[in-house]
mmCIF file of C-alpha atoms in Angstrom:
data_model
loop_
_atom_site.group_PDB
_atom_site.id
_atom_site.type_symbol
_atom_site.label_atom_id
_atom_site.label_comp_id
_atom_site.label_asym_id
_atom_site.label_seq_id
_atom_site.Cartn_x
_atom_site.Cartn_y
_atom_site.Cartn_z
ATOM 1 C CA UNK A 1 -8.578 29.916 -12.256
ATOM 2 C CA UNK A 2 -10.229 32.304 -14.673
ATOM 3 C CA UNK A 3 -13.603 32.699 -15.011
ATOM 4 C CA UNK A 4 -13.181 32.865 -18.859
ATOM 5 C CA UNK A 5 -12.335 29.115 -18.752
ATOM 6 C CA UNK A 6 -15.006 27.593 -20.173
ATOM 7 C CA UNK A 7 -13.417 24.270 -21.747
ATOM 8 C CA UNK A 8 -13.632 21.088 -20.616
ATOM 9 C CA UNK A 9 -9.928 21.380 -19.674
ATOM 10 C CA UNK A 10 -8.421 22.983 -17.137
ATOM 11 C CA UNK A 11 -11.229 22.525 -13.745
ATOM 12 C CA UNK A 12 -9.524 19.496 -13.119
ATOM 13 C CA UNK A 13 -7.149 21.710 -10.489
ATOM 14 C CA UNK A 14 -7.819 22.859 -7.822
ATOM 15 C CA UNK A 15 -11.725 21.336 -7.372
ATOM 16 C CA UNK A 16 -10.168 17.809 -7.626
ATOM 17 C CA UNK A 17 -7.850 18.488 -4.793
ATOM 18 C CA UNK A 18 -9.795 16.205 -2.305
ATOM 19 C CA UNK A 19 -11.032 17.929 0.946
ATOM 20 C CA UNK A 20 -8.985 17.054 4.456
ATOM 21 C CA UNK A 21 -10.846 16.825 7.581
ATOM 22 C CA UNK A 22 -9.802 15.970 10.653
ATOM 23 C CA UNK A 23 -13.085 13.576 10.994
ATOM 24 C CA UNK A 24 -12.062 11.565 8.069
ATOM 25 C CA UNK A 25 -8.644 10.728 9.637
ATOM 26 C CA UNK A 26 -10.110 10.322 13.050
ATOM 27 C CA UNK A 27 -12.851 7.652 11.774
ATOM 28 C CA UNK A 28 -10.058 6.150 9.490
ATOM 29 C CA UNK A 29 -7.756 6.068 12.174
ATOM 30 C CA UNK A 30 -10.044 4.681 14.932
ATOM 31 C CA UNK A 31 -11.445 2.236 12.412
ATOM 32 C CA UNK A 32 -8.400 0.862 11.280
ATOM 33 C CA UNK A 33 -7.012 0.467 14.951
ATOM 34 C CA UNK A 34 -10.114 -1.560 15.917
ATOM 35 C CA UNK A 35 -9.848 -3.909 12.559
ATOM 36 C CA UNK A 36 -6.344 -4.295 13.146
ATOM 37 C CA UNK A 37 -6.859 -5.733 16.642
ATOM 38 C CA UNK A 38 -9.357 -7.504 16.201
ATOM 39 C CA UNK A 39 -7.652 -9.295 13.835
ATOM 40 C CA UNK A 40 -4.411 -10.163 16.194
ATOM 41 C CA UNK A 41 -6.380 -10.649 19.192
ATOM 42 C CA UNK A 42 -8.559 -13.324 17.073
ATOM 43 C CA UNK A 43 -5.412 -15.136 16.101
ATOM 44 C CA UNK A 44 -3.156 -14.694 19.242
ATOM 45 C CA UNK A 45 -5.319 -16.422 21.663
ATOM 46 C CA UNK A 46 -7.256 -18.752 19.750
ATOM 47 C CA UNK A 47 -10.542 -17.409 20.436
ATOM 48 C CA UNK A 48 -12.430 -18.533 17.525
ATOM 49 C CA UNK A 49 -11.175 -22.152 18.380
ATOM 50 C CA UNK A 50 -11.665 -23.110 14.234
ATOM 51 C CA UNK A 51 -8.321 -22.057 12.270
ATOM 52 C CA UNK A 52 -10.165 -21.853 9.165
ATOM 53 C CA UNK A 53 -12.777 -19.797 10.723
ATOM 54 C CA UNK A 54 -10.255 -17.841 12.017
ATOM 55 C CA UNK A 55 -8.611 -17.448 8.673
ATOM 56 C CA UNK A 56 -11.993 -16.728 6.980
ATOM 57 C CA UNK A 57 -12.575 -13.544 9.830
ATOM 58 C CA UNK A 58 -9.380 -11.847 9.478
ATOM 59 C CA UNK A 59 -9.081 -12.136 5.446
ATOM 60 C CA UNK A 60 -12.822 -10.424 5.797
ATOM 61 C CA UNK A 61 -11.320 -7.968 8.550
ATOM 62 C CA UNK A 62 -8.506 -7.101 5.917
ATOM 63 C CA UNK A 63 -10.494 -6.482 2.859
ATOM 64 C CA UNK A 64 -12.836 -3.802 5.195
ATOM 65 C CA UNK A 65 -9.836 -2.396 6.501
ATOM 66 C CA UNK A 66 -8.673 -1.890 2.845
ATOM 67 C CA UNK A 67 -12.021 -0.467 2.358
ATOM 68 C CA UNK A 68 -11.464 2.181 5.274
ATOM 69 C CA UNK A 69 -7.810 3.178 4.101
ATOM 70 C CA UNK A 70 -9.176 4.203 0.547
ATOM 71 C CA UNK A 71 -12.278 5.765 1.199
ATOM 72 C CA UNK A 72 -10.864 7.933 4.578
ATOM 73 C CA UNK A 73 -7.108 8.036 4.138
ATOM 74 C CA UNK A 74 -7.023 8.129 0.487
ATOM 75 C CA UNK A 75 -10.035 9.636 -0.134
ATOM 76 C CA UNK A 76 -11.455 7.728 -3.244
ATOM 77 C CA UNK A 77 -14.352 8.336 -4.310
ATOM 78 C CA UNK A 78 -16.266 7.455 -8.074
ATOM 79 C CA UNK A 79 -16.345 11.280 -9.083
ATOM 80 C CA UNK A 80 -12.353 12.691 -8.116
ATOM 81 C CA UNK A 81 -10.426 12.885 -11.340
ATOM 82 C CA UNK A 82 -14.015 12.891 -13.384
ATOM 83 C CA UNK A 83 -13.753 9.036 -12.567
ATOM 84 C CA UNK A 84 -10.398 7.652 -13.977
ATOM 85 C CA UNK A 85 -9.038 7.185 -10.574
ATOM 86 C CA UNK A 86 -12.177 4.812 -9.768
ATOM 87 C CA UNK A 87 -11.909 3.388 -13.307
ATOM 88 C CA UNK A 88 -8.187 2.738 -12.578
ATOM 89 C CA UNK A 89 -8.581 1.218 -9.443
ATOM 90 C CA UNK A 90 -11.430 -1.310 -10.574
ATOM 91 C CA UNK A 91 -9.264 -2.049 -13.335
ATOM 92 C CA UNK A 92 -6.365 -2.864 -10.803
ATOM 93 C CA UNK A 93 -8.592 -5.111 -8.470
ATOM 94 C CA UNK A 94 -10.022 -7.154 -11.212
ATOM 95 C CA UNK A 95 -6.015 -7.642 -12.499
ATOM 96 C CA UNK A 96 -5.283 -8.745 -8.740
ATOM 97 C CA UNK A 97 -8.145 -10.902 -8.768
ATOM 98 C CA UNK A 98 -6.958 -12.368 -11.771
ATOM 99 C CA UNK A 99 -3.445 -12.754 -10.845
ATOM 100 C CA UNK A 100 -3.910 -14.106 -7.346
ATOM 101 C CA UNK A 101 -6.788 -16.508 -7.949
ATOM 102 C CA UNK A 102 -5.148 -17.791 -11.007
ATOM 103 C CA UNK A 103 -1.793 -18.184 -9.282
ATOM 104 C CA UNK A 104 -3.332 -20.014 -6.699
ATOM 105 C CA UNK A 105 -5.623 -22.125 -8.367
ATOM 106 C CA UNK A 106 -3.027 -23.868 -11.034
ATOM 107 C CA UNK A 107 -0.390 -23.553 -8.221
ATOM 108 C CA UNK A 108 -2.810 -25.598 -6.135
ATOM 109 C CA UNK A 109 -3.500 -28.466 -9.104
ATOM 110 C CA UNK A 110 -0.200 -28.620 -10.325
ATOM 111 C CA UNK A 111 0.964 -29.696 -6.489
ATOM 112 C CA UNK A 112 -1.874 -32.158 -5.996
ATOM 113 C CA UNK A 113 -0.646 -33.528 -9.063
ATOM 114 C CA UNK A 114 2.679 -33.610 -8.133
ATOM 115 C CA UNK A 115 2.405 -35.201 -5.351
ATOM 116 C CA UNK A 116 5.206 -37.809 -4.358
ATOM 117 C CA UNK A 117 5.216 -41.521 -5.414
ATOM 118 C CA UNK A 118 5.348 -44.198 -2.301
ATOM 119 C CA UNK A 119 8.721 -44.948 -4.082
ATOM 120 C CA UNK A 120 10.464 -41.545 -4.352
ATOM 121 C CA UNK A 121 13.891 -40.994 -4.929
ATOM 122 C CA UNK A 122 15.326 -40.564 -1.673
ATOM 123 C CA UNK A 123 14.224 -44.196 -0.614
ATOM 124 C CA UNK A 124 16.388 -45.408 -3.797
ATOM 125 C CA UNK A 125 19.858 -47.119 -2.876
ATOM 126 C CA UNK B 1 -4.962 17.751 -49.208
ATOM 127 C CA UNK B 2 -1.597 19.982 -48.295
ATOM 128 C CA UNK B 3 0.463 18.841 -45.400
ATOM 129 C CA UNK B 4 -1.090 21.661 -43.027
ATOM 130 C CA UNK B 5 -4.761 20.654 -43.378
ATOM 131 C CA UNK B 6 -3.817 17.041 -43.122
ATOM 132 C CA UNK B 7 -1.670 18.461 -39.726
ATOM 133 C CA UNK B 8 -5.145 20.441 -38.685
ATOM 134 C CA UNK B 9 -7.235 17.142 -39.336
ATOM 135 C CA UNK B 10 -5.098 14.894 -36.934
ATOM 136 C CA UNK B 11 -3.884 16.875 -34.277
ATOM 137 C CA UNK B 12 -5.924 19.732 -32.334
ATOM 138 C CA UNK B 13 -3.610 22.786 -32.823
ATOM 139 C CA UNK B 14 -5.704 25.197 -30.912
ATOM 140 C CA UNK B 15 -5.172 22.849 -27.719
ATOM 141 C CA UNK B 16 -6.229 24.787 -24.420
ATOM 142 C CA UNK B 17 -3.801 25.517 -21.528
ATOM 143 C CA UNK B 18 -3.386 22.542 -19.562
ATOM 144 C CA UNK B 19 -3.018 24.136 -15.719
ATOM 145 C CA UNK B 20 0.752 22.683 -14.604
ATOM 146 C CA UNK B 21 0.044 19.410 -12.835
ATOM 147 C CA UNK B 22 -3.402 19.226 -13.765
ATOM 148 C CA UNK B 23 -2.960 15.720 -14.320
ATOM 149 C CA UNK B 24 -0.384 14.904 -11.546
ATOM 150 C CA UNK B 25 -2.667 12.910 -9.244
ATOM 151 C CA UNK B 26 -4.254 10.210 -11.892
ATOM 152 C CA UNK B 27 -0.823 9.707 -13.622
ATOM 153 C CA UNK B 28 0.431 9.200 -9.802
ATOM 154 C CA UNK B 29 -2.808 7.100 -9.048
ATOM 155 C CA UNK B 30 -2.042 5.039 -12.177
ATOM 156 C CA UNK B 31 1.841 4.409 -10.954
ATOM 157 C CA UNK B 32 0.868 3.536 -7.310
ATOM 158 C CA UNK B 33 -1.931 1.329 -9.412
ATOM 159 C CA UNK B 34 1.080 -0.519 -11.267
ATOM 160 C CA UNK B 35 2.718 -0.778 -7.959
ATOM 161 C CA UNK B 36 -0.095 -2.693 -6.360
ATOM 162 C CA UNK B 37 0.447 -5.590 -9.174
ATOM 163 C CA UNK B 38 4.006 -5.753 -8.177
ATOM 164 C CA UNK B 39 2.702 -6.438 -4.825
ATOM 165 C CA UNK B 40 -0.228 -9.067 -6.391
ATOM 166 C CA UNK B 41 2.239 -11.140 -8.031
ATOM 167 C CA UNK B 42 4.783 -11.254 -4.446
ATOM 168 C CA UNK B 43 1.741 -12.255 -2.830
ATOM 169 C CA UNK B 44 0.778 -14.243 -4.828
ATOM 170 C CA UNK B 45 4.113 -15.497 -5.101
ATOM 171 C CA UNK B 46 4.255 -16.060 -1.508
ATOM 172 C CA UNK B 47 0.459 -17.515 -1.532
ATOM 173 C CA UNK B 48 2.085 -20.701 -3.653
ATOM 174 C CA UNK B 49 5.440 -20.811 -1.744
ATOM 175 C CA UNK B 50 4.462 -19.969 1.586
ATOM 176 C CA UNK B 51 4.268 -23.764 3.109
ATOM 177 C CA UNK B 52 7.448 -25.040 1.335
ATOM 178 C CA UNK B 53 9.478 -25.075 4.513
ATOM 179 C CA UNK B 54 12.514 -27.607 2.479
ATOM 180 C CA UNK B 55 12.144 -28.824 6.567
ATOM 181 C CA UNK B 56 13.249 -25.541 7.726
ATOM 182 C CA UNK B 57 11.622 -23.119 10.336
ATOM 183 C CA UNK B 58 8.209 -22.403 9.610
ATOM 184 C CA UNK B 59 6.086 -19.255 10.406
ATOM 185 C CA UNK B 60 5.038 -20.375 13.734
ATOM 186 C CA UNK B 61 8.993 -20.990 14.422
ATOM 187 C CA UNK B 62 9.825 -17.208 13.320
ATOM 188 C CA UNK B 63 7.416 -15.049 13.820
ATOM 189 C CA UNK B 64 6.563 -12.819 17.232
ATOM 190 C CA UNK B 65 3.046 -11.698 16.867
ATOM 191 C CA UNK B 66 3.131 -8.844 19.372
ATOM 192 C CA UNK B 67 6.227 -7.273 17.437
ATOM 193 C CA UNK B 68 4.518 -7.262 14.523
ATOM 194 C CA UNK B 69 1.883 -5.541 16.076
ATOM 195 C CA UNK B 70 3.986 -2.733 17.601
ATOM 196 C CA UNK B 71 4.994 -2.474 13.810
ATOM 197 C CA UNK B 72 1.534 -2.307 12.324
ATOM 198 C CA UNK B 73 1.284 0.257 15.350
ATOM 199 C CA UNK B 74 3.954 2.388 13.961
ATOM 200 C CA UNK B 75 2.604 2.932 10.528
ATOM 201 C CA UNK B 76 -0.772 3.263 11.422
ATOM 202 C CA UNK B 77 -0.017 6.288 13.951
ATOM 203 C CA UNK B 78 2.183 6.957 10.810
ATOM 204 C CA UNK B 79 -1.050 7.236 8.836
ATOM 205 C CA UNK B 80 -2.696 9.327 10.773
ATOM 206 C CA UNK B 81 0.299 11.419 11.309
ATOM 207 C CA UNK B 82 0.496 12.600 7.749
ATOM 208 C CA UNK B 83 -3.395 13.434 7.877
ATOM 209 C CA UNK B 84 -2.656 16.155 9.808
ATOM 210 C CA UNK B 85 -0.100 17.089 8.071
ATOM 211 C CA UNK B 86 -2.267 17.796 5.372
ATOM 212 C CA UNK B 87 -4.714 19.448 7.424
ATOM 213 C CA UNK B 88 -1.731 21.744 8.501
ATOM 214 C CA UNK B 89 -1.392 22.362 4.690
ATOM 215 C CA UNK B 90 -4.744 22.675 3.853
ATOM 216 C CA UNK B 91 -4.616 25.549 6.668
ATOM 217 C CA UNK B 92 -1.985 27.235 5.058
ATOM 218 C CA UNK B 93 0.815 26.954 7.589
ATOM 219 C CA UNK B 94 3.641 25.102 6.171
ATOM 220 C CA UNK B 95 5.413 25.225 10.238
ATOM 221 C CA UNK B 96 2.597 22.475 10.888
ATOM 222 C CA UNK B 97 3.116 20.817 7.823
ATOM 223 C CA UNK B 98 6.739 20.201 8.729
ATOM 224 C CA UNK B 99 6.201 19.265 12.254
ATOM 225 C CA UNK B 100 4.014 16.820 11.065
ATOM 226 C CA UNK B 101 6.194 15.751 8.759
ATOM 227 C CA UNK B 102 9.013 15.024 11.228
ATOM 228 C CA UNK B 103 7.033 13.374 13.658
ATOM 229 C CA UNK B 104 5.631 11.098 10.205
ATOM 230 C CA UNK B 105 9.327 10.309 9.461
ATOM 231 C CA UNK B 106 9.922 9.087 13.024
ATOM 232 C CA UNK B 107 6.974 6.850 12.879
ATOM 233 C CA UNK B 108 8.170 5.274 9.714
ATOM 234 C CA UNK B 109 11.828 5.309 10.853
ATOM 235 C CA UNK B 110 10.235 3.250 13.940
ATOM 236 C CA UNK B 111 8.862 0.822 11.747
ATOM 237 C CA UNK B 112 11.648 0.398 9.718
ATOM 238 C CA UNK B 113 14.232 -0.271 12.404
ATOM 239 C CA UNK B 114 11.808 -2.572 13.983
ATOM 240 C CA UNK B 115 11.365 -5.065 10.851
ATOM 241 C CA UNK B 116 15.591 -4.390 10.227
ATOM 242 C CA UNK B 117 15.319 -6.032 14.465
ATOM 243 C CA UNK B 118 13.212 -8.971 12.706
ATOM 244 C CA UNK B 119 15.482 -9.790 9.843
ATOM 245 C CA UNK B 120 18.383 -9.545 11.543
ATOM 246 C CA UNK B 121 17.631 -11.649 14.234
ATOM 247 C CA UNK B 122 15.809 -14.485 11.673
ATOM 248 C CA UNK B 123 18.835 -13.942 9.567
ATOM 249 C CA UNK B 124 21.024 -14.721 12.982
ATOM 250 C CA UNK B 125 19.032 -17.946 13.358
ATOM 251 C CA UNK B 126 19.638 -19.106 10.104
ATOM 252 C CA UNK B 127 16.150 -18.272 8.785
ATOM 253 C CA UNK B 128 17.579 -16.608 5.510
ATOM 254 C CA UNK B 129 16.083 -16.014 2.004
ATOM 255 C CA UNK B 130 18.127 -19.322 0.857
ATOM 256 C CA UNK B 131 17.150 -21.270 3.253
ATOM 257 C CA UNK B 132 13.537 -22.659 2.021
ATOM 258 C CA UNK B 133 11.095 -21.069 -0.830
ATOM 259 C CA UNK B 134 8.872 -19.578 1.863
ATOM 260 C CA UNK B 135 11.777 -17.538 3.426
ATOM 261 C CA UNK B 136 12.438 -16.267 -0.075
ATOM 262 C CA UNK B 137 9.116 -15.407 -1.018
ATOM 263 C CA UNK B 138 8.779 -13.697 2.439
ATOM 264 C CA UNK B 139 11.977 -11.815 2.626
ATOM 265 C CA UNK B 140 10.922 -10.361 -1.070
ATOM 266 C CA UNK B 141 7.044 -9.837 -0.064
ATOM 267 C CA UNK B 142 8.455 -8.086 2.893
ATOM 268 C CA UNK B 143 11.303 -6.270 1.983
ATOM 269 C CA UNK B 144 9.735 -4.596 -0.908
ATOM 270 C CA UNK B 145 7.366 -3.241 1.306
ATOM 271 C CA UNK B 146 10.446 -2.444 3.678
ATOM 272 C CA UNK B 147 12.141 -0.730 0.606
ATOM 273 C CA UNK B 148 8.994 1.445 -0.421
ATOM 274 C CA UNK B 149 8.636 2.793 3.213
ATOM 275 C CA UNK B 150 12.324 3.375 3.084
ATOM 276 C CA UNK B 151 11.685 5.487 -0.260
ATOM 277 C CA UNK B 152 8.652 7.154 1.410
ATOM 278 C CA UNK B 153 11.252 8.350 4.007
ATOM 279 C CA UNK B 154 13.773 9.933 1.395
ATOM 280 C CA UNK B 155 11.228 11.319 -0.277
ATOM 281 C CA UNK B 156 9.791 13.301 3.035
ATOM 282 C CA UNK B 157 13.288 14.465 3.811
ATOM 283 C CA UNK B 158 13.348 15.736 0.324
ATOM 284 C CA UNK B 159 9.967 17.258 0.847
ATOM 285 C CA UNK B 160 11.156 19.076 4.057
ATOM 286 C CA UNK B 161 14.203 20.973 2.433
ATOM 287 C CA UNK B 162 11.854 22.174 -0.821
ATOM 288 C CA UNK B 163 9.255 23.389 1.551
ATOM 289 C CA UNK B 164 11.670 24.505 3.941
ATOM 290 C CA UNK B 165 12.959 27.043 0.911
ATOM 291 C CA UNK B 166 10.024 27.468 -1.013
ATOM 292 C CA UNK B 167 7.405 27.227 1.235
ATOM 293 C CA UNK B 168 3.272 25.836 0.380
ATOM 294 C CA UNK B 169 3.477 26.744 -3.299
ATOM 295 C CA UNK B 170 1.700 25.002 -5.542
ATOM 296 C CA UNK B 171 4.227 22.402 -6.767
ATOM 297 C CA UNK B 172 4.737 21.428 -3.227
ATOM 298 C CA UNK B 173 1.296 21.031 -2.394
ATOM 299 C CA UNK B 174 0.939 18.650 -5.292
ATOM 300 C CA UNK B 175 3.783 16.918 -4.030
ATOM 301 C CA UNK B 176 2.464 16.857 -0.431
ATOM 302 C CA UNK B 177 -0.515 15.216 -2.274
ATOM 303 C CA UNK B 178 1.303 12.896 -4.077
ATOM 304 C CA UNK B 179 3.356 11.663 -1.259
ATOM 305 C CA UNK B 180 0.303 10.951 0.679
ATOM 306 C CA UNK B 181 -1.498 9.135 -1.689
ATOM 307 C CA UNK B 182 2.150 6.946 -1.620
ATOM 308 C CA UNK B 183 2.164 6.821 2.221
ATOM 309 C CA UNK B 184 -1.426 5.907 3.037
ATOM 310 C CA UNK B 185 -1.216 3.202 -0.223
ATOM 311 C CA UNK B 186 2.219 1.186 1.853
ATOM 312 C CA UNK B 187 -0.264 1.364 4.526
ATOM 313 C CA UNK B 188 -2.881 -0.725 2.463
ATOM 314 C CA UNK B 189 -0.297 -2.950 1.971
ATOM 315 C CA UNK B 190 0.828 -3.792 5.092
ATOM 316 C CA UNK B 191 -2.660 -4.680 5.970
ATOM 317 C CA UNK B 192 -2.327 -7.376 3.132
ATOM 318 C CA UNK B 193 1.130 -8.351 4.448
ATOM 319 C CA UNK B 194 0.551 -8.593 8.227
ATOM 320 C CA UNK B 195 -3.169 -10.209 7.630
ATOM 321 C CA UNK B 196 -2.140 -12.941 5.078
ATOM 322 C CA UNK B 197 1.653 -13.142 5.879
ATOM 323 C CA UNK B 198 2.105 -13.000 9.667
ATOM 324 C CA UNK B 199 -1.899 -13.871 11.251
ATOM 325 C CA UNK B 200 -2.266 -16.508 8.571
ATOM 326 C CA UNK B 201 0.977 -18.477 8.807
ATOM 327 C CA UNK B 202 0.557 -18.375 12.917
ATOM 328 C CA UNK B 203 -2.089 -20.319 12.066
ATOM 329 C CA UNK B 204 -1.002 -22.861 9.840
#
């Protein structure tokens, strides 16, 4: 890169190339292997007792884990790409949000309302 | 107003040089961003459909817990495989990079034949994709995922031959990038498949 560059162009290079270090990995890595059993343990042997406890801890063990994979393994931060990658990803979650909450929600009501008469069909002649 | 000053009001004709690939990584970021709401909606597909067994197997039926987690093994050493491979290539030597690359490949390769063990032998049971709306939403949830890895894998063989002739030049490294932001992002996902998927239908 020239020093003559002086637009607002044209840093975005090589600076935005994020940094690798072998810490990163090895806290991502050792992280995610601890989050991941956890998890599997939890739910193989029943620890927790409660299923819906249970299902509660791992969904919050998954959305930390998710947590470690971008910020160590993917290495987002708000500042790479002066932002847009952050800006992107926010947009992306709350579209997720959207789509699984929603999807779930009317999914939910529309079976509860649905629900089968005493007298259904199969116990017709 | 003539044509050309109209031209010089709209458009910026002096535009500064744009370094090759300058913009590589967000317009990648945004694609693997579009690629995560494929992944909502099969999830969220599968959230709905997931306990319509049409009185068929169920997840506690199918599913081997400590297979999955050799799986979920797999990629994550795959992971942290392809970190140092970019270490390697941060250090300049692409012979690192490639060994890293291989031994990357093998990981995914792993997991891939591994969930190919699991269908088959759920498809052998009679557990297929027609066989009750949760099969189907979990043999689509699942094998997109499978298909993306199996991408991933073309896509690092590719890799190998280009740097293999042309060496850590710039439009490799990008694509090194690129393919790493790809690799670590399947990994995000499989979190999300073998958390709400696999854990969470053991314990329905």
């Amino acid at each position: 890169m020239s020093a003559a560059h002086t637009d607002s162009h044209g840093d975005a290079h090589h600076d935005d190339a994020p940094h690798f270090s072998i810490r990163d990995y090895a806290t991502g890595f050792f992280a995610s292997v601890v989050l991941t059993a956890i998890p599997f343990w939890l739910v193989m042997t029943g620890a927790l007792g409660d299923k819906t406890l249970t299902a509660l801890v791992i969904a919050g063990f998954a959305v930390v884990q998710v947590i470690v994979h971008m910020i160590y393994f993917l290495h987002m931060n708000t500042k790479s790409q002066g932002g847009w990658n952050f800006l992107a990803l926010m947009f992306t979650v709350i579209l997720v949000g959207i789509v699984l909450s929603g999807s779930l929600w009317v999914m939910y009501h529309l079976n509860h309302n649905m629900m089968p008469m005493p007298h259904s069909m199969n116990e017709l002649p | 107003m003539s044509t050309a000053d109209l031209t010089a009001q709209y458009y910026d004709l002096n535009e500064h040089d744009h370094p090759e690939g300058g913009s590589t990584q967000l317009g990648f970021w945004i694609y693997l961003m579009s690629d995560c709401l494929i992944f909502a909606m099969l999830f969220a597909a599968f959230g709905v459909l997931g306990a319509n067994y049409a009185a068929g197997p169920g997840p506690k039926d199918l599913f081997e817990l400590p297979l999955v987690a050799v799986n979920t093994a797999m990629l994550l050493f795959s992971s942290i495989t392809y970190g140092f491979a970019m270490i390697e290539m941060q250090r300049g030597r692409v012979g690192g990079v490639k060994f890293w690359l291989v031994v990357t490949a093998l990981f995914g390769a792993a997991f891939l034949s591994i969930e190919m063990y699991e269908f088959s032998h759920l498809i052998a049971d009679g557990a297929t994709p027609q066989r009750s709306a949760f099969l189907s939403s979990f043999f689509t949830l699942v094998g997109t995922h499978g298909l993306h890895v199996t991408f991933g894998l073309v896509w690092l063989g590719v890799l190998l031959v280009q740097l293999s002739q042309h060496g850590l030049i710039e439009a490799n490294r990008r694509r090194l990038l690129c393919l790493s932001m790809f690799w670590h992002f399947l990994d995000l996902v499989w979190v999300g498949v073998f958390t709400f998927v696999y854990l969470m239908g053991t314990l329905r």
